[in-house]
mmCIF file of C-alpha atoms and ligand atoms in Angstrom:
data_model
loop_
_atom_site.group_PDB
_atom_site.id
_atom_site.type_symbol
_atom_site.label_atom_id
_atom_site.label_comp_id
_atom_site.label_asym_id
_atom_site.label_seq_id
_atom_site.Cartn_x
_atom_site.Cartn_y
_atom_site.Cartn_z
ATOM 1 C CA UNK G 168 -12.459 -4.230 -9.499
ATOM 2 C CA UNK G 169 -15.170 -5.954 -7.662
ATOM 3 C CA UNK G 170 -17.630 -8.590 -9.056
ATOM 4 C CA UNK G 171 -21.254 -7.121 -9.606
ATOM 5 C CA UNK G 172 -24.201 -6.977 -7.551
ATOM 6 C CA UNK G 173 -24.898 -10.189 -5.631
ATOM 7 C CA UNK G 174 -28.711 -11.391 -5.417
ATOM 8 C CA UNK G 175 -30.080 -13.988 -3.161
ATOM 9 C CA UNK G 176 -33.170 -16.023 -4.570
ATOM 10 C CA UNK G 177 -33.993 -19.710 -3.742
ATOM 11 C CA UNK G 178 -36.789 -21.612 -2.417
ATOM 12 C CA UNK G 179 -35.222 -21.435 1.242
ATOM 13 C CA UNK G 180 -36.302 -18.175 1.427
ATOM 14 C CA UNK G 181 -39.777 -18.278 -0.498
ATOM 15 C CA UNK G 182 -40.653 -20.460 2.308
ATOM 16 C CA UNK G 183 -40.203 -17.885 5.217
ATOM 17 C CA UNK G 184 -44.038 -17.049 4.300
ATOM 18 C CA UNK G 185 -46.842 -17.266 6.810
ATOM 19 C CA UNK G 186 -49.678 -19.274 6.266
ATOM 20 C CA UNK G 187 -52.863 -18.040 3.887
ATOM 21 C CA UNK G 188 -54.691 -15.381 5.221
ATOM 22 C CA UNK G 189 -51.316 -13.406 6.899
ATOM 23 C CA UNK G 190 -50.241 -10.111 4.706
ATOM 24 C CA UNK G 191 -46.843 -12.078 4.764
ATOM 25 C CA UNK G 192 -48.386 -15.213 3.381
ATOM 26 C CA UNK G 193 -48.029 -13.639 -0.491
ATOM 27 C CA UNK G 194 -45.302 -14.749 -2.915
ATOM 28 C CA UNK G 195 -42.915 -11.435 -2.506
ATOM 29 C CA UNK G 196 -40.075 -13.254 -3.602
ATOM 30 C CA UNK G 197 -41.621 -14.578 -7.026
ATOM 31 C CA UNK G 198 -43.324 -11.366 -7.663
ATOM 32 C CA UNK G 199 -40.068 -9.740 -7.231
ATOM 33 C CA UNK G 200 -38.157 -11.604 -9.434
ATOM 34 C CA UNK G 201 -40.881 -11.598 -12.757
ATOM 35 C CA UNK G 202 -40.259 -8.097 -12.426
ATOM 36 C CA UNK G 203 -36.517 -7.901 -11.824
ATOM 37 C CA UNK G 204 -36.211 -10.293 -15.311
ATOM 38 C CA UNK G 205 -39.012 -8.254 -17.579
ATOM 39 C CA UNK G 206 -36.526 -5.295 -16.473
ATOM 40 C CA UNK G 207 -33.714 -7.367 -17.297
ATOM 41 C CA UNK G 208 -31.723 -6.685 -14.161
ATOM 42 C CA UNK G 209 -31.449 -10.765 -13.932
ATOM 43 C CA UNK G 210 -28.922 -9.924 -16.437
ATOM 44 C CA UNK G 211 -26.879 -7.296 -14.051
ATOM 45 C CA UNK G 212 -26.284 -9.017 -11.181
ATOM 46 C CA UNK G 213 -25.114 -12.908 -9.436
ATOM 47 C CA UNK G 214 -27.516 -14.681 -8.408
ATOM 48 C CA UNK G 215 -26.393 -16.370 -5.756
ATOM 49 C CA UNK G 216 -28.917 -19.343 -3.748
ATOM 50 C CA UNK G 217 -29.142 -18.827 0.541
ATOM 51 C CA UNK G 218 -27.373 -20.622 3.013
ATOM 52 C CA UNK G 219 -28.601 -22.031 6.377
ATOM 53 C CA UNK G 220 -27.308 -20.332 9.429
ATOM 54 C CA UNK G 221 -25.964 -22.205 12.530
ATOM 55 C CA UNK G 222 -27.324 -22.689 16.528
ATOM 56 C CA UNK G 223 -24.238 -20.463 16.610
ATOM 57 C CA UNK G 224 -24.756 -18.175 14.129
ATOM 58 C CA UNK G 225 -27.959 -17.363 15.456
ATOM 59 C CA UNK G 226 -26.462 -16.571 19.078
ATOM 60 C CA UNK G 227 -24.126 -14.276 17.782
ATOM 61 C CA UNK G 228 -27.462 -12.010 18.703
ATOM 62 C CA UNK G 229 -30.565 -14.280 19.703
ATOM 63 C CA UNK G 230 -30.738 -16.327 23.153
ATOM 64 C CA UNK G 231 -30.643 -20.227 23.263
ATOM 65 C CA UNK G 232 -33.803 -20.122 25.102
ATOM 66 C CA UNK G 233 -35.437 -18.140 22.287
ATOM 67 C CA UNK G 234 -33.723 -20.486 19.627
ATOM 68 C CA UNK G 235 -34.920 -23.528 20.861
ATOM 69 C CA UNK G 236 -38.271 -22.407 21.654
ATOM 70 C CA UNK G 237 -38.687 -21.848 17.887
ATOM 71 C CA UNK G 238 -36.869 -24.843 16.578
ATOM 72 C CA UNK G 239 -39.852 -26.575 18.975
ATOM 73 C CA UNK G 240 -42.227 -24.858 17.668
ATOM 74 C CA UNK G 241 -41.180 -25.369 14.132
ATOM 75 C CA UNK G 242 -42.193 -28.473 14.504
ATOM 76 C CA UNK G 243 -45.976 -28.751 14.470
ATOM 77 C CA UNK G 244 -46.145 -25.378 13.993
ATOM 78 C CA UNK G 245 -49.879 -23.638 14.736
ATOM 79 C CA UNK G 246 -50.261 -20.437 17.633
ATOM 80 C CA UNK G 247 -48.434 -17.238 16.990
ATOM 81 C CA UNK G 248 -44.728 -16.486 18.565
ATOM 82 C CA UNK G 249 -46.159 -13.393 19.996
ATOM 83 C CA UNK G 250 -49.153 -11.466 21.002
ATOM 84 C CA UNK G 251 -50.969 -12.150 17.074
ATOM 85 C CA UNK G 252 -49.062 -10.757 14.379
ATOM 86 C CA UNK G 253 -45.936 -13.849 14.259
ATOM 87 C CA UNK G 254 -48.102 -17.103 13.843
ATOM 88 C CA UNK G 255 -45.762 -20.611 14.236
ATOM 89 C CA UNK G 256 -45.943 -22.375 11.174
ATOM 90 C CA UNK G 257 -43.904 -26.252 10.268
ATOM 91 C CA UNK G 258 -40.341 -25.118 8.620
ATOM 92 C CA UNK G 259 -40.471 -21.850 10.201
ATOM 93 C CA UNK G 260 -37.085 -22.663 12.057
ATOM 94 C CA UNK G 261 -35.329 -23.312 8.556
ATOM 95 C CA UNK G 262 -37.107 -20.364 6.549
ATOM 96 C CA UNK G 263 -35.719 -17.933 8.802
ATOM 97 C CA UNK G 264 -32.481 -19.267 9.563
ATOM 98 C CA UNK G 265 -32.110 -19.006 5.825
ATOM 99 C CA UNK G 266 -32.654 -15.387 6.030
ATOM 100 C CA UNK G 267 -30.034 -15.168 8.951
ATOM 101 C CA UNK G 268 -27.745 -17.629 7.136
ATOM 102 C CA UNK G 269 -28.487 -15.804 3.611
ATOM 103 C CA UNK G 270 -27.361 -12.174 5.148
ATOM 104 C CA UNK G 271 -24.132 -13.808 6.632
ATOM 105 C CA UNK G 272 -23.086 -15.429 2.933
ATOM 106 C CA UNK G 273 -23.449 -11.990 1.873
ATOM 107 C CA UNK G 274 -21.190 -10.545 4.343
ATOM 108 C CA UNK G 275 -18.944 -12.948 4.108
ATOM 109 C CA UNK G 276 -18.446 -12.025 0.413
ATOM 110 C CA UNK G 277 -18.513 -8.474 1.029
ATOM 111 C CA UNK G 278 -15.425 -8.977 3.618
ATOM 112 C CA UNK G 279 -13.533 -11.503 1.254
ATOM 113 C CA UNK G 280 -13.603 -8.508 -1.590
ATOM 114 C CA UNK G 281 -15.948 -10.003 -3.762
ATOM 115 C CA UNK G 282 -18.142 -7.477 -4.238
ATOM 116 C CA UNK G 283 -19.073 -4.566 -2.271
ATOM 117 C CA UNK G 284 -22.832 -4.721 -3.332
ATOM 118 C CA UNK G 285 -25.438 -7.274 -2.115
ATOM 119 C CA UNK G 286 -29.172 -7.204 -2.766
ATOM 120 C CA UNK G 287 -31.324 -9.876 -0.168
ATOM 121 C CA UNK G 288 -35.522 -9.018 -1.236
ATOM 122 C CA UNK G 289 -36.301 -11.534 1.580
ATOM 123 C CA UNK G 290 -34.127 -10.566 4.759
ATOM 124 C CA UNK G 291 -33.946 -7.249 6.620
ATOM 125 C CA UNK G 292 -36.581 -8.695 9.594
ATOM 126 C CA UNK G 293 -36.066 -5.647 11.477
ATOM 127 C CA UNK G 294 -38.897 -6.092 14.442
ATOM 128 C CA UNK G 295 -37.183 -9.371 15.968
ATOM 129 C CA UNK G 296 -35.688 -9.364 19.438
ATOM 130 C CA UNK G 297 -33.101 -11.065 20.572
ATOM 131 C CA UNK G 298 -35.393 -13.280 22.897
ATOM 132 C CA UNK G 299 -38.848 -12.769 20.943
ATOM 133 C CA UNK G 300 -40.663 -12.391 17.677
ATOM 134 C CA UNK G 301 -42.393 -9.477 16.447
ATOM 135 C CA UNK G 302 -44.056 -8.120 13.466
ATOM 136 C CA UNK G 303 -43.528 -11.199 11.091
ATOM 137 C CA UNK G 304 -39.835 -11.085 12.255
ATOM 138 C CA UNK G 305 -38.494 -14.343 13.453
ATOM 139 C CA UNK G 306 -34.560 -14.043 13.792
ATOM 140 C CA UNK G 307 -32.913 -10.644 13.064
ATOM 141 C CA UNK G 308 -30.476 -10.642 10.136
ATOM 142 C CA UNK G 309 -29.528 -7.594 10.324
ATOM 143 C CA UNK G 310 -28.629 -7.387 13.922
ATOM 144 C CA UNK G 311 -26.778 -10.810 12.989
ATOM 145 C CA UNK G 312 -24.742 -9.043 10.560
ATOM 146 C CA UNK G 313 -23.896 -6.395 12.797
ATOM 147 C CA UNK G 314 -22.516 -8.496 16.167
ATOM 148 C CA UNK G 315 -20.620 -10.798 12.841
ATOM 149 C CA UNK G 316 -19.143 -7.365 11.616
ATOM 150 C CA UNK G 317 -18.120 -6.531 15.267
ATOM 151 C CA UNK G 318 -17.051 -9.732 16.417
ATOM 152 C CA UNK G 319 -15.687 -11.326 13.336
ATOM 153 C CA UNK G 320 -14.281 -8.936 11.204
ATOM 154 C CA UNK G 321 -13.342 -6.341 13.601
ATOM 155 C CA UNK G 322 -15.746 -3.245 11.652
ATOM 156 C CA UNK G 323 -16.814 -0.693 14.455
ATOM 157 C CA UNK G 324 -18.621 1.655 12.554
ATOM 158 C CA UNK G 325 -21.657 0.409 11.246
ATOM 159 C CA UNK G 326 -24.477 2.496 9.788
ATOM 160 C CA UNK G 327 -28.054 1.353 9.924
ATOM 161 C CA UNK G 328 -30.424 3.129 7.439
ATOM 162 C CA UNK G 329 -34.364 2.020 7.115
ATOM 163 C CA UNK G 330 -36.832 3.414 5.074
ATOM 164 C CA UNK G 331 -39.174 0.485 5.827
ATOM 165 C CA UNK G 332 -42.455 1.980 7.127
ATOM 166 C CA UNK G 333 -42.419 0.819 10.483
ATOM 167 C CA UNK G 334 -39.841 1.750 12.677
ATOM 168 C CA UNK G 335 -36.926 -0.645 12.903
ATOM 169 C CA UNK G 336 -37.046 -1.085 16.736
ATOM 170 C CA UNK G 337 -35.007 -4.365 16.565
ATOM 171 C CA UNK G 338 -32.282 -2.539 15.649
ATOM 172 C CA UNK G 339 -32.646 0.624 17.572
ATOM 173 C CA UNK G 340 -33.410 -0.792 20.939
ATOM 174 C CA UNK G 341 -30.533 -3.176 20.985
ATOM 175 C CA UNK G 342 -27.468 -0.211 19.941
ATOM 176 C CA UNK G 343 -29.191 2.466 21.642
ATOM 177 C CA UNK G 344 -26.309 2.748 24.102
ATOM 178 C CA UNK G 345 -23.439 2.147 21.389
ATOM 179 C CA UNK G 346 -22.065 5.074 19.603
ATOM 180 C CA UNK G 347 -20.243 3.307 16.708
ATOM 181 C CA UNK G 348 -24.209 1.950 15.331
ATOM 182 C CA UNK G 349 -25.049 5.048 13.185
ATOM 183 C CA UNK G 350 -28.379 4.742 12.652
ATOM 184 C CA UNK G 351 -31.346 6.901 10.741
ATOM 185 C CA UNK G 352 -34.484 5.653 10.043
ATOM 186 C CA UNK G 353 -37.480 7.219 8.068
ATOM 187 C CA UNK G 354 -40.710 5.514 9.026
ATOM 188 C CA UNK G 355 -44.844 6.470 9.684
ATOM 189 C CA UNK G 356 -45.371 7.936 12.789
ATOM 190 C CA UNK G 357 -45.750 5.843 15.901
ATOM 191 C CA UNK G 358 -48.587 6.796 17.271
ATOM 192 C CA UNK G 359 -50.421 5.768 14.147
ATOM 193 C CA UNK G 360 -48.560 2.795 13.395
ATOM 194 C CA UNK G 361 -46.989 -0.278 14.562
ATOM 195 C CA UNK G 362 -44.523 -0.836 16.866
ATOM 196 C CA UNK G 363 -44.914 2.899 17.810
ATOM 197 C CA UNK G 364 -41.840 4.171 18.309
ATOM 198 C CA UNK G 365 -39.323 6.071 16.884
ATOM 199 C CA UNK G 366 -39.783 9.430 18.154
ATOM 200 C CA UNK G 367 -38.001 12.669 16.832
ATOM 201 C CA UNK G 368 -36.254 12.529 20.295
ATOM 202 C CA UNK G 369 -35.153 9.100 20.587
ATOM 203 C CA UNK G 370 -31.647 9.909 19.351
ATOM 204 C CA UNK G 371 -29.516 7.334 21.140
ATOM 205 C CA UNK G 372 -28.614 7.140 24.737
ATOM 206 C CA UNK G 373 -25.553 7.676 27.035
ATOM 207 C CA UNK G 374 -22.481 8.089 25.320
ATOM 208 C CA UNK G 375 -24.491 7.173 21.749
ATOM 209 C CA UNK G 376 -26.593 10.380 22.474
ATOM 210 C CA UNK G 377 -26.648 11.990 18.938
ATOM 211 C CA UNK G 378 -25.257 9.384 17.022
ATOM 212 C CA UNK G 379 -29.287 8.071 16.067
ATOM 213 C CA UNK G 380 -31.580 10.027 13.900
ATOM 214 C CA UNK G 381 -35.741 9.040 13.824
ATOM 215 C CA UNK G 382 -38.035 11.014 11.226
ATOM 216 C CA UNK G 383 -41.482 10.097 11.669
ATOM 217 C CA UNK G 384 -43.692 11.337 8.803
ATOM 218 C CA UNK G 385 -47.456 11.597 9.185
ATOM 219 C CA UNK G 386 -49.355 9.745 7.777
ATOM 220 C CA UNK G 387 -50.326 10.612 3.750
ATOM 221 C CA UNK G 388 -46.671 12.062 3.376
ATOM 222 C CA UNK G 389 -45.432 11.275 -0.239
ATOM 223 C CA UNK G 390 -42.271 12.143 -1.945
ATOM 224 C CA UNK G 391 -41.923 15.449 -1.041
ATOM 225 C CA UNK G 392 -41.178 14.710 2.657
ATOM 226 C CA UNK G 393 -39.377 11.704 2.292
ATOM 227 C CA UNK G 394 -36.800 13.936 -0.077
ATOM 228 C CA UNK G 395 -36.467 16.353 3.040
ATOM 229 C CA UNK G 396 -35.887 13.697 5.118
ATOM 230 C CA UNK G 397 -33.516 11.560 3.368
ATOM 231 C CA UNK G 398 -31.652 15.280 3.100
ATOM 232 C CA UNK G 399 -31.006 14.464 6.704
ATOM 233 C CA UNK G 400 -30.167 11.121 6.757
ATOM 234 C CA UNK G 401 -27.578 12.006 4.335
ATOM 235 C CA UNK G 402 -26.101 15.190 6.974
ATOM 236 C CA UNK G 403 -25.923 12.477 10.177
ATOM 237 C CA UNK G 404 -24.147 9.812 8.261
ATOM 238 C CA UNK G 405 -21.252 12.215 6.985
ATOM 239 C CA UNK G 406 -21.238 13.077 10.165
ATOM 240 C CA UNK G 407 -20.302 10.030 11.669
ATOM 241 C CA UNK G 408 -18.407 8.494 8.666
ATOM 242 C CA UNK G 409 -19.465 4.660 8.817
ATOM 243 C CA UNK G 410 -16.820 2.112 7.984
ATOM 244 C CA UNK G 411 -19.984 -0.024 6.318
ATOM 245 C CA UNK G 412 -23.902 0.311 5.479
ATOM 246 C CA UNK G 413 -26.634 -1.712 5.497
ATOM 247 C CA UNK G 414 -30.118 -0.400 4.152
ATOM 248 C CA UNK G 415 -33.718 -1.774 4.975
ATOM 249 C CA UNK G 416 -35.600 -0.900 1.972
ATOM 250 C CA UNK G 417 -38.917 -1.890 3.381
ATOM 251 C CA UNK G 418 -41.901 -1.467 0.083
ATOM 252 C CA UNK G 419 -44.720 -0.888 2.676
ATOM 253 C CA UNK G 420 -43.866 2.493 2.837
ATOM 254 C CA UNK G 421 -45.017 2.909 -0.864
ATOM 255 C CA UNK G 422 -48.703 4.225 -1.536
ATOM 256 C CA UNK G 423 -51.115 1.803 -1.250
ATOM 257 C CA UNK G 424 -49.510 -0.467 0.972
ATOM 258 C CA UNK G 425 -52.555 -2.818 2.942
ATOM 259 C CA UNK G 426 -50.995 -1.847 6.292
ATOM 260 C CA UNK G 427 -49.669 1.537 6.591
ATOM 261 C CA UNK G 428 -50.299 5.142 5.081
ATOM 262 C CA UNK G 429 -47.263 6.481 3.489
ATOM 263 C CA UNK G 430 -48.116 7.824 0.140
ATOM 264 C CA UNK G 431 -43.898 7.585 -1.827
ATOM 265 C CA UNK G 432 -43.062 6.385 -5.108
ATOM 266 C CA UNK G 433 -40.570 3.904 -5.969
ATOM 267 C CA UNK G 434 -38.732 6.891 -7.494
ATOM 268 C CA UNK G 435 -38.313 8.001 -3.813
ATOM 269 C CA UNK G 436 -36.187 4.519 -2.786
ATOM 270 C CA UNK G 437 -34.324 4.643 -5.922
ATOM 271 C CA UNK G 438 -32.854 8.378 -4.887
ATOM 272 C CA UNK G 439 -32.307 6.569 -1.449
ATOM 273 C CA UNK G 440 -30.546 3.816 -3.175
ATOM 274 C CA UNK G 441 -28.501 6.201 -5.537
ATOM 275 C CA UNK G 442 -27.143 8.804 -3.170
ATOM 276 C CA UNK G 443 -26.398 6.145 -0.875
ATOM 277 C CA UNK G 444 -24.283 3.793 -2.791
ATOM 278 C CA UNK G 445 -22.491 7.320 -3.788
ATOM 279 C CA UNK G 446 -22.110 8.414 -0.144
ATOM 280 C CA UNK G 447 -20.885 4.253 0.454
ATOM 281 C CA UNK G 448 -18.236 5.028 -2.168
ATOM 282 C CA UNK G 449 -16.709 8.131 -0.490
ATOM 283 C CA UNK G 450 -17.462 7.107 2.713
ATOM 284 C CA UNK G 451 -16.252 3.609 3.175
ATOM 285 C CA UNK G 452 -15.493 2.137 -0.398
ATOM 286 C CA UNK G 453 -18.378 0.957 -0.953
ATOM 287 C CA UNK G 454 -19.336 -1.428 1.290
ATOM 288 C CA UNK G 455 -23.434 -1.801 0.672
ATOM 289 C CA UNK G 456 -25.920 -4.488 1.747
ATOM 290 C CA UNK G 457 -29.153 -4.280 1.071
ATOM 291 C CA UNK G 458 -32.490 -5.776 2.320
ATOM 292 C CA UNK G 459 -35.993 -6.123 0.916
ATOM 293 C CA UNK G 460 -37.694 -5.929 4.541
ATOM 294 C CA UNK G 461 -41.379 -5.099 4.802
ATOM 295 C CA UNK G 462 -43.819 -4.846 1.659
ATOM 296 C CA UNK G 463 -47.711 -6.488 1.158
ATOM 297 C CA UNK G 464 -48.356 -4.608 -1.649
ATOM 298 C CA UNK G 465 -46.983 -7.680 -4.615
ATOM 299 C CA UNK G 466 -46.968 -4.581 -7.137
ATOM 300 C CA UNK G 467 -45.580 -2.170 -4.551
ATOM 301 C CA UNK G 468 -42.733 -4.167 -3.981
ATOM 302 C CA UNK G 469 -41.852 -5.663 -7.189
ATOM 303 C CA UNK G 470 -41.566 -2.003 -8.241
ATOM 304 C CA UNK G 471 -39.888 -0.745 -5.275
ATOM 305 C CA UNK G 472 -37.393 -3.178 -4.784
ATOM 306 C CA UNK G 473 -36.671 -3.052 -8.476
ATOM 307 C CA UNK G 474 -35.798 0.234 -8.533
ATOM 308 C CA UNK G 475 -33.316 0.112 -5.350
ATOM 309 C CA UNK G 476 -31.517 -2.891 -7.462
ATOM 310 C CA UNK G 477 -31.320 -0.769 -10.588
ATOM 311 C CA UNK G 478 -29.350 2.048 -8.768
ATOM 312 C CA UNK G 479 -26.969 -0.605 -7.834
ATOM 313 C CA UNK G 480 -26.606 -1.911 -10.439
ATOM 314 C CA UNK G 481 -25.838 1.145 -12.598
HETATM 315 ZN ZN1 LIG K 27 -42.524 -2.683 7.537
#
């Protein structure tokens, strides 16, 4: 049988904060893990510390030009990496290649059969393009993990799912013409919310038409709606019977978030968490990474991301 639960948590990745002021300037990590220790789920799971990714690692998905323009401006740090919302800050290059690197330690693990479950609160930066930040997303680990699953390990069939309350466009744009990237994403409404898209009718392009699923709720939906939705989610991903999963677990889509208008309870994630590390043991034994993505609510995510990790742990 497979080893428990692995969790990430080190300073590497309590650095990939922006500076005071910025909703992501908060400490998510430590306010995560009080919680995950007065619950005792410390106790549950290896704690494992990140890794540093590689130039190369990096271009398994991101540009050299893009790289390098970050490792530069790493340096002094100071401006934003995009139109306002990504400022440049000194270490920024290392704090998020320690999310990349972090989310490819994890894989690794999961491919070498030493566990099937991994838990990263500071990873899943689901906004950043392969040649640009956005939204607070430097380098994408998750579409990292996906090219590694491709390229190294040979998995086709990869299944995105993000309940993260912004639309995971990093991802989507990307895969949108590749029908073995499953993806279904829950998310506020575009045209209230940032990056505004993810429309009912985005559902994948050319030969991929079908095999993506978007379900914008309006803003104030609670529970109620996400439980519909998530009803869905679950339909399209026995349809297309993923080989692996990775889940975006985003806390800003909890009520009372600072920057978007979802109204769910943690006890909505942890039915996400729990049907879907059921469905990952019929569907492809097992295989589950998890990320802590958005969240700027230090309450909201504690609890949120607390009760995803207790589902998989139990
Ligand atoms: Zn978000």
């Amino acid at each position: 049988m497979a080893a428990e639960v692995l969790l990430y948590i080190g300073e590497p990745l309590a650095r990939y904060r922006f500076p005071p002021g910025h909703p992501f300037s908060i400490d998510r990590q430590r306010a995560f893990w009080d919680e995950a220790q007065r619950q005792n789920l410390d106790q549950r799971v290896q704690v494992l510390a990140p890794r540093i990714a590689t130039r190369d690692e990096l271009l398994r998905f991101h540009t050299g030009r893009y790289v390098e323009s970050v490792a530069d401006r790493s340096i002094a740090g100071g401006g934003y990496l995009d139109y306002g919302d990504t400022p440049a800050f000194p270490g920024m290059f290392e704090a998020a290649c320690s999310v990349a690197g972090t989310a490819l330690d994890a894989l690794e693990r999961v491919m070498a059969g030493a566990t099937l479950r991994t838990f990263q609160p500071v990873g899943g930066l689901h906004h950043a393009r392969a040649d640009a930040a956005a939204g607070f997303c430097v380098f994408n680990d998750l579409a990292i993990v996906i090219r590694s699953l491709r390229d190294t390990h040979g998995v086709r069939r990869i299944a995105y799912v993000d309940i993260d309350v912004h639309h995971g466009d990093g991802v989507f744009y990307p895969f949108e013409r590749d029908p073995e990237l499953i993806f279904a994403d829950i998310h506020e409404d575009g045209r209230y919310l940032y990056p505004g898209t993810g429309h009912a009718d985005e559902t994948g392009a050319g030969a991929a038409a079908g095999t993506k699923l978007n379900l914008p709720l309006l803003p104030g939906a609670g529970d109620r709606e996400f439980f519909d939705a998530w009803e869905q989610v679950l339909d399209h991903l026995r349809r297309h019977r993923p080989e692996f999963i990775l889940l975006q677990c985003g806390a800003d889509s909890l009520r009372g978030d600072p920057l978007a208008h979802l109204r769910l309870t943690p006890a909505a994630h942890a039915h996400a968490a729990r049907t879907l590390c059921r469905f990952a043991e019929e569907s492809c034994g097992g295989r589950l990474m998890v990320f802590g993505g958005g969240g700027y609510d230090l309450r909201n995510l504690a609890a949120g991301w607390c009760a995803v990790l207790r589902e998989m742990v139990e």
